[in-house]
Coordinates of C-alpha atoms in Angstrom, one line a residue:
H74 CA 80.3 142.0 94.1
P75 CA 79.0 139.6 96.7
H76 CA 77.1 136.4 95.5
H77 CA 74.1 135.0 97.1
Y78 CA 73.3 131.4 97.0
T79 CA 70.2 129.2 98.0
H80 CA 70.3 126.0 99.8
H81 CA 67.7 123.3 98.9
T82 CA 67.1 120.5 101.3
H83 CA 66.2 117.2 99.7
T84 CA 64.7 114.3 101.9
H85 CA 66.2 110.9 100.9
T86 CA 66.3 107.6 102.6
P87 CA 70.2 106.4 102.8
H88 CA 71.1 102.8 101.3
H89 CA 73.9 101.1 103.2
L90 CA 76.3 99.2 100.7
D91 CA 78.4 96.6 101.7
L92 CA 82.1 97.3 101.0
P93 CA 84.8 94.9 100.2
T94 CA 86.6 93.5 103.6
Y95 CA 90.2 94.0 101.4
P96 CA 91.8 97.3 100.0
F97 CA 90.0 98.4 96.9
Q98 CA 91.5 96.5 93.7
H99 CA 92.0 99.7 91.6
Q100 CA 92.1 98.7 87.7
H101 CA 94.0 101.4 85.2
Y102 CA 92.5 102.4 81.8
W103 CA 96.0 103.4 80.7
L104 CA 99.0 101.2 79.7
E105 CA 101.3 100.4 82.8
S106 CA 105.4 101.0 82.2
P107 CA 106.6 97.3 82.0
Q108 CA 109.2 96.2 84.5
P109 CA 112.8 97.1 84.2
D110 CA 114.4 94.6 81.7
A111 CA 116.6 92.5 84.1
G112 CA 118.7 92.0 81.0
N113 CA 119.8 95.7 81.1
V114 CA 121.9 95.0 84.4
S115 CA 124.7 93.3 82.3
A116 CA 125.6 96.5 81.4
A117 CA 126.3 97.8 84.9
G118 CA 128.6 94.7 85.8
L119 CA 125.8 92.7 87.4
D120 CA 124.7 89.3 86.7
P121 CA 120.8 89.3 85.9
T122 CA 118.2 87.0 87.6
E123 CA 115.1 85.7 86.2
H124 CA 113.2 86.0 89.7
P125 CA 110.4 88.8 90.1
L126 CA 111.3 89.9 93.3
L127 CA 115.3 90.1 92.6
S128 CA 116.7 91.2 89.2
A129 CA 120.6 91.0 89.7
T130 CA 123.4 89.5 91.6
L131 CA 127.0 90.7 92.4
E132 CA 129.9 88.6 93.5
L133 CA 132.1 90.6 95.5
A134 CA 135.7 90.6 94.9
E135 CA 136.7 89.5 98.2
G136 CA 135.6 87.5 100.8
D137 CA 133.9 84.9 98.2
G138 CA 130.2 86.8 99.4
C139 CA 127.6 88.2 96.9
L140 CA 124.9 90.7 96.5
L141 CA 121.3 90.6 95.4
T142 CA 119.3 93.3 94.2
G143 CA 115.7 94.3 93.3
R144 CA 112.9 96.6 93.4
L145 CA 109.4 96.4 94.5
S146 CA 106.4 98.4 94.2
L147 CA 102.4 98.6 94.2
R148 CA 102.8 99.1 90.4
T149 CA 105.3 96.4 89.3
H150 CA 103.8 94.0 91.7
P151 CA 100.1 95.0 92.2
W152 CA 99.4 91.7 94.0
L153 CA 101.0 93.0 96.9
A154 CA 98.5 95.5 97.9
G155 CA 96.3 92.5 99.0
H156 CA 98.4 92.0 102.1
A157 CA 97.3 94.4 104.4
V158 CA 97.7 94.2 108.2
G159 CA 96.1 96.9 110.4
G160 CA 95.7 98.9 107.4
V161 CA 99.2 98.7 106.4
V162 CA 100.1 97.2 103.0
L163 CA 103.5 94.7 104.4
L164 CA 105.4 92.7 102.4
P165 CA 104.5 88.8 103.5
G166 CA 106.8 87.0 105.8
T167 CA 106.6 84.4 103.4
A168 CA 108.1 86.7 100.8
F169 CA 111.3 87.0 102.8
A170 CA 111.3 83.2 103.0
E171 CA 111.2 83.0 99.2
L172 CA 114.1 85.9 99.2
A173 CA 116.2 83.7 101.4
L174 CA 115.9 80.8 99.4
L175 CA 116.5 82.3 96.2
A176 CA 119.6 83.7 97.8
G177 CA 120.6 80.2 99.0
E178 CA 120.1 78.9 95.4
S179 CA 122.5 81.3 94.1
V180 CA 125.5 80.1 96.3
G181 CA 124.6 76.4 96.5
C182 CA 123.1 76.7 100.2
E183 CA 119.5 75.3 99.6
H184 CA 118.9 75.0 103.3
V185 CA 117.6 77.8 105.5
D186 CA 119.0 76.9 108.9
E187 CA 117.6 80.1 110.3
L188 CA 115.7 82.9 109.1
T189 CA 114.4 85.6 111.8
L190 CA 112.1 88.6 110.8
H191 CA 113.1 92.0 112.5
T192 CA 111.2 95.0 111.1
P193 CA 108.0 95.1 108.9
L194 CA 108.6 96.3 105.2
V195 CA 105.8 98.4 104.5
I196 CA 105.1 99.0 101.2
P197 CA 104.4 102.6 100.1
E198 CA 101.3 103.4 98.0
V199 CA 103.6 105.4 95.4
G200 CA 107.2 104.8 94.6
D201 CA 109.4 102.0 95.0
V202 CA 111.3 99.9 97.5
T203 CA 114.8 98.9 97.1
L204 CA 115.7 95.5 98.3
Q205 CA 119.3 94.4 99.1
V206 CA 120.2 90.7 100.1
A207 CA 123.6 90.4 101.1
I208 CA 125.4 87.0 101.5
A209 CA 128.6 86.8 103.5
A210 CA 131.3 84.1 102.9
P211 CA 131.2 80.8 103.9
D212 CA 132.6 79.5 107.1
E213 CA 134.4 76.1 107.6
S214 CA 131.2 74.2 107.6
G215 CA 130.2 75.7 104.5
R216 CA 127.4 77.9 106.4
R217 CA 126.9 81.5 105.3
M218 CA 125.3 84.7 107.3
M219 CA 122.6 86.5 105.0
T220 CA 120.7 89.8 105.8
I221 CA 118.1 91.6 104.1
H222 CA 117.4 95.3 103.8
S223 CA 115.4 97.8 101.8
R224 CA 115.4 101.6 101.2
G225 CA 112.9 103.6 99.7
E226 CA 113.2 105.1 95.9
G227 CA 115.9 107.8 95.3
G228 CA 118.6 106.5 97.5
S229 CA 122.6 107.1 96.7
G230 CA 124.9 106.7 99.5
G231 CA 124.0 106.1 103.0
A232 CA 120.5 107.7 102.6
D233 CA 118.6 108.8 99.7
V234 CA 117.2 112.4 98.8
S235 CA 113.9 111.9 101.3
G236 CA 116.2 111.0 104.1
S237 CA 115.6 107.1 103.8
A238 CA 118.4 105.2 105.2
W239 CA 118.8 101.3 104.9
T240 CA 116.5 99.1 107.2
R241 CA 117.4 95.6 108.3
H242 CA 114.3 93.2 108.0
A243 CA 115.7 90.0 108.4
A244 CA 118.8 87.9 109.1
G245 CA 119.6 84.2 109.2
V246 CA 121.9 81.6 108.1
L247 CA 121.9 79.3 104.9
S248 CA 123.8 76.0 104.7
P249 CA 124.3 73.3 101.8
A250 CA 121.3 71.0 101.3
E251 CA 120.8 68.0 103.8
D252 CA 118.6 64.5 102.9
D253 CA 115.2 65.4 103.8
D254 CA 112.6 62.8 105.7
T255 CA 110.5 61.5 103.3
A256 CA 108.3 59.9 105.6
S257 CA 107.2 63.3 107.2
Y258 CA 105.1 63.9 104.1
E259 CA 103.4 60.2 104.1
L260 CA 100.1 61.6 105.5
L261 CA 99.7 64.1 102.4
A262 CA 100.6 61.6 100.0
G263 CA 97.9 58.8 101.2
P264 CA 94.0 58.9 100.8
W265 CA 92.7 62.7 100.9
P266 CA 91.6 63.9 102.8
P267 CA 92.5 61.0 105.5
V268 CA 90.1 59.3 107.2
G269 CA 89.3 60.5 110.4
A270 CA 89.6 64.5 109.3
T271 CA 86.7 66.6 110.5
P272 CA 86.2 69.2 108.2
V273 CA 86.7 73.1 109.3
D274 CA 83.9 75.5 108.0
L275 CA 85.8 78.6 106.2
H276 CA 82.8 80.2 105.0
T277 CA 83.7 83.2 107.3
A278 CA 87.2 82.8 107.5
Y279 CA 88.3 86.0 105.6
D280 CA 85.7 87.9 107.4
Q281 CA 87.1 87.0 110.7
M282 CA 90.6 87.5 109.6
A283 CA 89.5 91.1 108.2
D284 CA 88.0 91.7 111.8
A285 CA 91.5 90.7 113.1
G286 CA 93.2 93.3 111.0
F287 CA 94.3 90.8 108.3
A288 CA 92.4 92.4 105.2
Y289 CA 93.6 90.0 102.4
G290 CA 92.9 90.6 99.0
P291 CA 92.0 88.3 96.0
A292 CA 95.3 87.3 95.5
F293 CA 95.9 86.3 99.1
Q294 CA 92.6 84.3 99.4
G295 CA 93.9 80.7 98.6
L296 CA 92.9 78.8 101.3
R297 CA 90.2 76.4 99.6
A298 CA 89.8 73.7 102.6
A299 CA 90.8 73.0 105.9
W300 CA 90.4 69.6 108.5
R301 CA 91.1 69.0 111.9
Y302 CA 93.3 65.7 112.4
G303 CA 94.1 65.1 115.8
D304 CA 96.0 68.0 117.0
D305 CA 97.0 69.2 113.7
I306 CA 95.8 70.8 111.0
L307 CA 95.1 70.0 107.2
V308 CA 94.7 72.4 104.7
E309 CA 94.2 72.8 100.9
A310 CA 95.4 76.1 99.2
R311 CA 95.4 77.2 95.7
L312 CA 97.0 80.2 93.9
P313 CA 93.7 82.5 93.1
E314 CA 93.8 82.8 88.8
E315 CA 95.0 86.5 89.1
V316 CA 98.4 85.3 90.2
S317 CA 98.9 81.5 89.4
G318 CA 100.3 82.4 85.8
D319 CA 103.6 83.8 87.9
A320 CA 104.0 80.5 90.0
A321 CA 106.7 79.2 87.6
T322 CA 108.9 81.8 88.4
Y323 CA 108.9 81.5 92.0
G324 CA 110.3 79.0 94.2
L325 CA 106.8 78.7 96.1
H326 CA 104.5 81.8 95.3
P327 CA 104.8 83.9 98.5
A328 CA 100.8 84.3 98.2
L329 CA 100.5 80.6 98.0
L330 CA 102.9 79.8 101.1
D331 CA 101.0 82.4 103.0
A332 CA 97.6 81.2 102.2
V333 CA 98.9 77.8 103.6
L334 CA 100.1 79.5 106.9
Q335 CA 96.9 81.2 107.2
G336 CA 95.9 77.7 108.8
T337 CA 97.7 78.8 111.9
G338 CA 94.6 80.7 113.0
L339 CA 92.8 77.8 113.5
L340 CA 95.6 76.3 115.7
S341 CA 95.6 77.0 119.6
V342 CA 98.7 78.6 119.3
A343 CA 98.4 82.2 120.5
G344 CA 94.9 82.4 122.4
P345 CA 91.5 82.6 120.5
G346 CA 91.3 85.3 118.2
T347 CA 95.0 86.8 118.6
P348 CA 96.3 87.4 115.1
V349 CA 100.0 86.2 114.6
V350 CA 102.7 86.3 111.6
P351 CA 105.9 84.5 110.9
H352 CA 108.7 85.5 113.1
A353 CA 111.5 82.7 112.8
W354 CA 112.1 80.0 110.5
N355 CA 114.0 77.1 111.3
G356 CA 114.9 74.2 108.6
L357 CA 113.2 75.7 105.6
R358 CA 113.8 74.2 102.2
F359 CA 112.0 73.7 99.1
R360 CA 111.8 70.4 97.5
A361 CA 109.7 71.5 94.1
H362 CA 109.3 75.0 92.2
G363 CA 106.4 76.6 91.0
A364 CA 103.3 75.0 92.5
V365 CA 100.1 76.3 92.0
S366 CA 98.0 73.8 94.1
V367 CA 99.2 72.2 97.3
R368 CA 97.9 70.1 100.6
A369 CA 99.8 70.9 104.0
C370 CA 99.8 69.7 107.5
L371 CA 100.7 72.0 110.3
S372 CA 101.3 70.6 113.6
V373 CA 101.6 72.5 116.9
L374 CA 105.2 72.3 118.5
G375 CA 106.4 72.2 122.4
A376 CA 104.4 74.4 125.0
T377 CA 106.9 76.9 125.5
G378 CA 105.9 79.5 122.6
P379 CA 103.7 79.6 119.7
A380 CA 105.3 77.6 116.9
V381 CA 104.2 75.0 114.3
R382 CA 105.8 72.5 112.2
V383 CA 104.6 72.6 108.5
R384 CA 104.8 70.2 105.6
I385 CA 103.8 70.9 102.0
T386 CA 103.1 68.6 98.9
D387 CA 101.3 69.3 95.7
D388 CA 97.7 68.1 95.0
T389 CA 99.1 64.4 94.2
G390 CA 101.5 64.0 97.4
V391 CA 104.9 65.2 95.9
P392 CA 106.9 67.3 98.5
V393 CA 107.3 70.9 97.6
A394 CA 108.2 72.5 100.7
A395 CA 109.3 71.8 104.5
I396 CA 109.4 74.0 107.8
D397 CA 110.9 72.3 110.8
S398 CA 109.9 74.8 113.0
L399 CA 108.0 78.5 112.5
E400 CA 107.7 80.9 115.5
L401 CA 104.8 83.0 115.4
R402 CA 104.0 86.4 117.1
S403 CA 101.4 88.2 118.0
V404 CA 100.7 91.7 116.2
D405 CA 101.1 95.0 117.9
M406 CA 98.7 97.2 116.0
D407 CA 99.6 100.4 117.4
Q408 CA 103.4 99.5 116.8
L409 CA 102.8 98.5 113.1
R410 CA 101.2 102.0 112.9
A411 CA 104.0 103.7 114.1
V412 CA 106.3 101.6 111.4
S413 CA 104.1 102.5 108.8
V414 CA 104.1 106.1 109.6
S415 CA 107.9 106.5 110.1
A416 CA 109.1 103.9 107.0
G417 CA 106.2 103.5 104.6
R418 CA 105.6 107.3 104.3
R419 CA 108.9 108.4 104.3
G420 CA 110.0 110.7 101.2
S421 CA 106.3 111.5 100.8
L422 CA 106.4 115.0 102.2
F423 CA 107.0 118.3 100.1
E424 CA 107.2 121.9 100.8
V425 CA 107.1 125.2 98.5
R426 CA 110.8 126.6 98.3
W427 CA 111.5 129.6 96.3
A428 CA 114.3 129.4 93.7
E429 CA 116.0 132.3 92.0
V430 CA 115.0 133.0 88.2
G431 CA 118.0 132.8 86.2
S432 CA 117.3 135.9 83.9
V433 CA 114.7 138.4 83.4
P434 CA 114.0 140.3 80.6
V435 CA 114.9 144.0 80.6
G436 CA 111.7 145.1 79.0
G437 CA 108.0 143.4 79.0
P438 CA 105.0 143.3 77.0
A439 CA 102.5 145.8 76.6
W440 CA 100.6 146.0 79.9
A441 CA 97.7 148.3 81.8
W442 CA 96.4 148.5 85.2
H443 CA 93.2 146.6 85.7
E444 CA 91.0 149.6 86.6
D445 CA 91.8 150.9 83.3
V446 CA 90.5 148.0 81.2
G447 CA 87.6 146.8 83.7
E448 CA 84.5 145.6 83.1
G449 CA 83.0 148.4 82.0
S450 CA 85.8 149.7 79.8
G451 CA 86.4 149.1 76.2
G452 CA 88.7 149.1 74.0
S453 CA 91.8 146.6 73.3
V454 CA 93.4 144.7 76.2
P455 CA 97.0 144.3 76.6
G456 CA 98.7 141.0 76.8
V457 CA 99.2 141.7 80.7
V458 CA 97.1 143.8 83.0
V459 CA 98.1 144.6 86.8
L460 CA 95.6 144.1 89.6
R461 CA 97.0 145.7 92.7
C462 CA 96.0 144.4 96.0
P463 CA 96.2 146.4 99.5
D464 CA 98.3 144.3 102.4
G465 CA 96.9 144.4 106.0
D466 CA 98.2 148.1 106.4
G467 CA 96.3 149.2 103.8
G468 CA 92.9 148.9 104.6
G469 CA 90.1 146.5 104.7
G470 CA 89.7 142.8 106.1
V471 CA 90.4 139.4 104.5
G472 CA 86.9 138.9 103.8
E473 CA 86.4 142.4 102.3
V474 CA 89.7 142.4 99.9
V475 CA 89.2 138.7 99.1
G476 CA 85.5 139.0 98.3
G477 CA 86.9 142.1 95.8
V478 CA 89.2 139.9 94.0
L479 CA 86.7 137.0 93.6
G480 CA 84.5 139.6 91.7
V481 CA 87.4 140.4 89.4
V482 CA 88.5 137.2 88.9
Q483 CA 84.9 136.0 88.0
G484 CA 84.6 138.8 86.0
W485 CA 87.9 138.2 84.1
L486 CA 86.7 135.0 83.3
A487 CA 83.5 135.8 82.2
L488 CA 84.2 138.3 79.2
E489 CA 85.5 136.9 76.3
R490 CA 87.9 140.2 75.4
F491 CA 90.2 139.2 78.1
A492 CA 90.6 135.8 76.9
G493 CA 94.0 136.5 75.5
S494 CA 95.3 138.6 78.6
R495 CA 97.0 137.3 81.9
L496 CA 95.9 139.0 85.0
V497 CA 98.7 139.7 87.4
V498 CA 97.5 139.8 91.0
V499 CA 100.3 141.7 93.1
T500 CA 100.5 141.5 96.9
R501 CA 102.9 142.7 99.4
G502 CA 104.6 140.3 101.9
A503 CA 101.9 137.5 101.1
V504 CA 104.2 134.5 101.1
V505 CA 107.3 133.5 102.9
A506 CA 110.1 133.5 100.1
G507 CA 113.0 133.3 102.3
P508 CA 114.8 134.1 106.0
E509 CA 114.5 138.1 105.4
D510 CA 111.0 137.9 105.1
G511 CA 110.3 138.3 108.8
P512 CA 111.6 137.9 112.6
V513 CA 112.9 134.6 112.7
D514 CA 113.6 132.6 116.3
G515 CA 116.4 130.3 114.9
V516 CA 114.7 126.9 115.3
N517 CA 111.1 127.3 114.1
G518 CA 111.6 129.9 110.9
P519 CA 109.4 132.9 110.7
V520 CA 107.4 133.6 113.7
A521 CA 103.6 134.2 113.5
G522 CA 102.7 137.5 112.1
S523 CA 105.8 137.7 109.9
V524 CA 103.4 137.1 106.9
D525 CA 100.3 139.3 105.4
V526 CA 97.0 137.6 106.4
V527 CA 95.1 139.6 103.7
G528 CA 97.7 138.9 100.8
A529 CA 98.1 135.4 101.8
A530 CA 94.3 134.7 101.6
V531 CA 94.5 136.3 98.1
W532 CA 97.0 133.7 97.2
G533 CA 95.1 130.8 98.2
L534 CA 92.0 131.9 96.4
V535 CA 94.0 132.8 93.0
R536 CA 96.2 129.6 93.4
S537 CA 92.5 127.9 93.1
A538 CA 91.7 129.7 90.0
Q539 CA 95.1 129.0 88.2
A540 CA 94.5 125.5 89.0
E541 CA 91.0 125.9 87.1
H542 CA 92.3 127.9 84.6
P543 CA 96.0 127.4 83.3
G544 CA 97.6 130.3 81.8
R545 CA 95.3 132.9 82.6
F546 CA 96.5 134.6 86.2
V547 CA 99.8 135.1 87.7
L548 CA 100.7 135.7 91.3
L549 CA 103.7 138.1 92.0
D550 CA 104.4 139.3 95.7
L551 CA 106.5 142.2 96.1
D552 CA 108.7 142.8 99.4
T553 CA 107.6 145.3 102.0
G554 CA 110.5 147.5 101.1
T555 CA 109.9 147.7 97.4
G556 CA 110.1 151.3 96.6
S557 CA 107.4 153.4 94.5
G558 CA 108.4 152.7 91.0
S559 CA 106.5 154.5 88.2
G560 CA 103.0 153.6 87.1
S561 CA 99.8 155.3 86.6
G562 CA 96.8 155.3 89.3
S563 CA 96.8 153.9 92.9
G564 CA 94.3 151.6 94.3
T565 CA 92.3 148.7 92.8
D566 CA 88.5 147.8 92.1
A567 CA 89.8 144.8 94.6
G568 CA 89.6 147.2 97.7
A569 CA 92.8 148.5 97.6
G570 CA 93.4 151.9 99.1
T571 CA 96.2 154.5 97.6
G572 CA 99.8 154.5 97.6
S573 CA 100.4 151.0 96.4
G574 CA 103.7 152.3 94.4
V575 CA 103.5 149.4 92.1
D576 CA 105.9 149.6 88.9
G577 CA 103.7 148.0 86.6
G578 CA 106.3 147.7 83.8
R579 CA 108.7 146.2 86.1
V580 CA 105.8 144.0 87.0
A581 CA 105.3 143.0 83.2
A582 CA 109.2 142.4 82.8
V583 CA 109.0 140.0 85.5
V584 CA 105.8 138.1 84.0
A585 CA 107.8 137.8 81.0
C586 CA 109.7 134.8 82.9
G587 CA 106.6 132.6 82.5
E588 CA 106.0 131.3 85.9
P589 CA 102.8 131.3 87.3
Q590 CA 103.7 132.1 91.1
L591 CA 106.4 134.7 91.5
A592 CA 108.2 137.0 94.4
V593 CA 110.6 139.8 94.3
R594 CA 113.2 140.3 97.3
G595 CA 115.2 143.5 96.2
E596 CA 116.9 142.6 93.0
R597 CA 115.8 138.9 93.2
V598 CA 113.3 137.4 91.5
L599 CA 112.2 134.2 92.9
A600 CA 109.9 131.5 91.8
A601 CA 107.9 128.7 93.5
R602 CA 109.2 125.1 93.5
L603 CA 107.8 122.1 94.9
T604 CA 110.8 120.2 96.6
R605 CA 110.8 116.9 98.5
L606 CA 111.8 117.4 102.1
Q607 CA 115.3 116.6 103.0
S608 CA 114.6 114.6 106.0
S609 CA 111.2 112.8 107.1
G610 CA 109.3 115.0 109.6
E611 CA 111.1 118.1 108.9
V612 CA 109.9 121.5 107.4
S613 CA 112.3 123.9 106.5
A614 CA 111.9 127.4 107.7
Q615 CA 112.3 128.7 103.9
G616 CA 108.8 128.5 102.5
S617 CA 107.3 126.4 105.3
G618 CA 105.3 128.8 107.2
G619 CA 107.4 128.3 110.2
V620 CA 107.0 124.3 111.2
S621 CA 110.3 122.5 112.1
G622 CA 110.4 118.9 113.3
G623 CA 112.9 119.8 115.9
G624 CA 111.9 122.5 118.1
V625 CA 109.2 123.8 120.1
L626 CA 106.4 126.1 118.6
P627 CA 105.6 128.7 121.3
W628 CA 102.1 129.6 119.9
L629 CA 100.9 125.6 120.2
S630 CA 103.0 124.6 123.0
G631 CA 101.4 126.8 125.4
G632 CA 97.5 125.5 125.1
T633 CA 95.6 122.6 124.1
V634 CA 96.1 121.2 120.1
L635 CA 92.6 119.4 119.2
V636 CA 93.3 116.9 116.4
T637 CA 90.0 115.6 114.9
G638 CA 90.1 111.7 113.5
G639 CA 92.6 111.6 116.4
T640 CA 92.4 107.7 116.9
G641 CA 92.9 107.0 113.3
V642 CA 95.9 105.9 111.8
L643 CA 96.7 109.6 110.2
G644 CA 95.4 111.1 113.4
A645 CA 97.7 109.3 115.8
A646 CA 100.6 109.7 113.6
V647 CA 100.0 113.6 113.7
A648 CA 99.5 113.5 117.7
R649 CA 103.3 111.7 118.0
H650 CA 104.6 114.0 115.7
L651 CA 103.0 117.3 117.9
V652 CA 104.3 115.8 121.0
V653 CA 107.7 114.6 119.9
G654 CA 108.4 117.2 117.1
C655 CA 106.7 120.2 118.1
G656 CA 107.0 120.3 122.0
V657 CA 102.8 120.0 122.4
R658 CA 102.0 119.0 125.9
D659 CA 98.3 119.0 125.8
V660 CA 96.4 117.2 123.0
L661 CA 92.7 116.7 122.7
L662 CA 91.9 113.8 120.3
V663 CA 88.5 113.6 118.9
S664 CA 86.8 111.0 116.5
R665 CA 83.5 109.4 116.4
R666 CA 84.2 106.5 118.8
G667 CA 86.5 108.4 121.0
P668 CA 88.0 106.3 123.8
D669 CA 86.2 103.2 122.8
A670 CA 88.1 103.3 119.3
P671 CA 90.2 100.3 118.6
G672 CA 94.0 101.5 119.9
A673 CA 92.7 104.8 121.7
E674 CA 93.9 103.6 125.4
G675 CA 97.5 102.5 123.8
L676 CA 97.8 105.6 122.3
R677 CA 97.0 107.7 125.1
A678 CA 99.4 105.7 127.2
E679 CA 102.2 105.9 124.4
L680 CA 101.9 110.0 124.3
A681 CA 101.5 110.0 128.4
A682 CA 104.7 108.3 128.4
L683 CA 106.1 110.8 126.5
G684 CA 104.9 113.6 128.7
A685 CA 101.7 115.0 127.1
V686 CA 98.4 115.4 128.7
V687 CA 95.9 113.7 126.7
R688 CA 91.8 113.7 126.4
I689 CA 90.3 111.4 123.7
V690 CA 86.3 112.4 123.5
A691 CA 83.9 110.9 121.2
C692 CA 82.4 113.7 118.9
D693 CA 81.0 114.0 115.6
V694 CA 82.3 117.5 114.4
G695 CA 80.0 117.7 111.8
E696 CA 77.3 118.0 114.0
R697 CA 77.4 122.1 115.6
R698 CA 76.0 121.4 119.0
E699 CA 78.1 118.5 119.7
L700 CA 81.4 120.6 118.6
V701 CA 80.2 123.9 120.5
R702 CA 80.1 121.1 123.6
L703 CA 83.5 119.7 123.0
L704 CA 85.0 123.4 122.5
E705 CA 83.1 125.0 125.8
G706 CA 84.8 121.6 127.7
I707 CA 88.6 122.7 127.0
P708 CA 89.5 124.3 130.4
A709 CA 90.6 128.2 130.7
T710 CA 93.7 127.5 131.9
C711 CA 94.6 125.6 128.7
P712 CA 92.8 127.4 126.0
L713 CA 92.7 126.2 122.2
T714 CA 95.9 127.0 120.7
G715 CA 95.8 124.9 117.5
V716 CA 93.5 122.8 115.3
V717 CA 94.6 119.8 112.9
H718 CA 91.6 118.6 111.0

C-alpha cells in the first residue's frame, strides 16, 4: 500500500559555530583495553623494554645485530591523533628520532650520526601498526646501520592478510657517544631570555599552522614563547598536561621535541608560508631524559638548503638534547594524500563473500505461505512464513515490487501475531553468490545484467529491515535454474505473478540453518560472510558486483564518470582508482569550489599524466538547477556512464 508523506517547511536563521582547528578529540565512556603487557613477551623468547613505542627486543643469533619491535594505534597512543598534516595523521618525525636513539642506547650507540626519513608513516583511524627497528652488526669503528619499518595489522610472513607489506620509513647510522660541546648551551643557561631578544607574538601561531595544513591537537600545542635573537630563534616549550605524565618514559617526548621544532616556521629557511617537516638528522644525541619543560635555540645553517642547528636545555639551563644539523623539506599535500590512500587505508576494504553452510537439516519447522496468514487472516502463525517475490521476468517493475514488499514488511512488524515468527523473503538471482551466477568476462567477474535488478532492490530494502529488527526477517535467494518443487499456491501479495515454483518445505529446512542471508545454488546452501579483501584496491569477482582493481570496466570506460566531492581527499583517491585501476579515460570532478579547491590543479595534472581527460567543475549537487546545468554540459560524444557520489 502506498504511503503519503507531508513535508513541512520551517524558516530559521542558521548560526555559524567555530570549530576546532585540530581533529576532534574523542572521549569514550567505556573502559579502554590496556596496552599489552610488555612482560609477556619473554614467554616468546624476547626481552621486554619499558618504552611506550617499542615493547620488545631480540638479539640475533649471528652477526651481533638486534631487532626491536612495537605496535602503535590511536587506541593505545591517542595523543598521536593530534599530529595531522594535510588531514592525514602521521607519526611525527620526532618519534623516528626517539626510536633511533632508543635503538642506539640498547646497543651502546647513543649518538645518531645520520637519520634520513624516506616515507611518512600513516596512523590508521582503526587498527594497529607494527614497528620494526633493525640494527646491524658494528663495523670496525663501532658504527651500526639502522632501519625502521612498519606494517599494517594482521601480518605474517612477507605480507599480512590485507596485502600489507613492510614499508621502510627511515634509515641511519648509529655510533658510540662522543664528548659534547658544552659551550654551545651557554646562551640557554644564562639569563632568560637573553638581553636583546625580541618577543614573537604566538597568539595566532597555531591558527596559521592549521591554515598551512598542520592541524596540531592539544598534545602538540606545547610551544609557549619565542624570541628573535639576531639570526636565531629562541623558544620555550612545555608538554601539555594530558601527556606530561608520560615524559619520564621517553628520552625526549616526541610531542615536546615537535613543539621545539615548530619554531622553524619562524625562520626564513624555506620561504614565507611554506610548511616544512624534518627530513634528515645529523649529530643527534640526548643529554638527559624525561624533560617536561625546555628552552631551545634554533640557528639557520648555510645557504644551500633549509637546515637548522638545535640546542635544547631544561628550564634551568641543563643540557637535554642537541641536533648538529636538521634538514627540512617542504610538504607536498597531494603526494601526502596519495600516501594516505595507499598506506593508511590498507586493509580497510571488505566485501561480501558466500561460504557453503556445513550442514542443512533434512526437515524444518512448520511453515506457511504469507498469503495464507496475511494481515486479513486469522488463526495461529507458524515459525516460518514464506513470501515469494517475482524476478525481473515475472512481471512488475522495481518500484511496484519493492513498494509491495515494503507494505508487507510494515504490516508484519505492526501485528503482534507475527512477533514469534520469521518472514522469509525469497528471490531468484538477486545476488552474485559465485561465478556460475551469470556471464563472466574473465577479468571483471559477472557482467552487467547478470543480476536480477528487481530482486537486488528487494534485498536492499529487507537488509535495512534486518538491521532495524534483528531476527524477524530472512533473505533467501534461489538460482534461476531451481525446479518447481512442491508447495501450494503461487504469486504473492508483494506483486508476484504465477508459477514461482518455490518449495516451501525446502525453504523452511534451509532457514533452520539460522543464517539471516542465504543463497541456494544447485544442492549447495551458501551464507553471506563479510571478508577482508586479499589485496588493497582489489574486489574479487565473487560477490563483488563485478568491480576489479586490475582491469577495464567496459560500461564505464566508454564515457564520462562523475565524482562528487572530487577534489577532496576521498574523491581524489576514487578518481585515481578509476583511472589507474578501472581504465576510465574521461573524469568529471565536481565540488563546491571546483578548480579553486586546494590541490585541484595538481590533481588534474596528475590524472592527465596518466592518460585521462579531466574536467573540474564547481557545482553544489544539492541544488537541482546547478546539477541540471552540470549534466547538460556533458558532451554527447562522451555520455555519462557512471557516478560516484
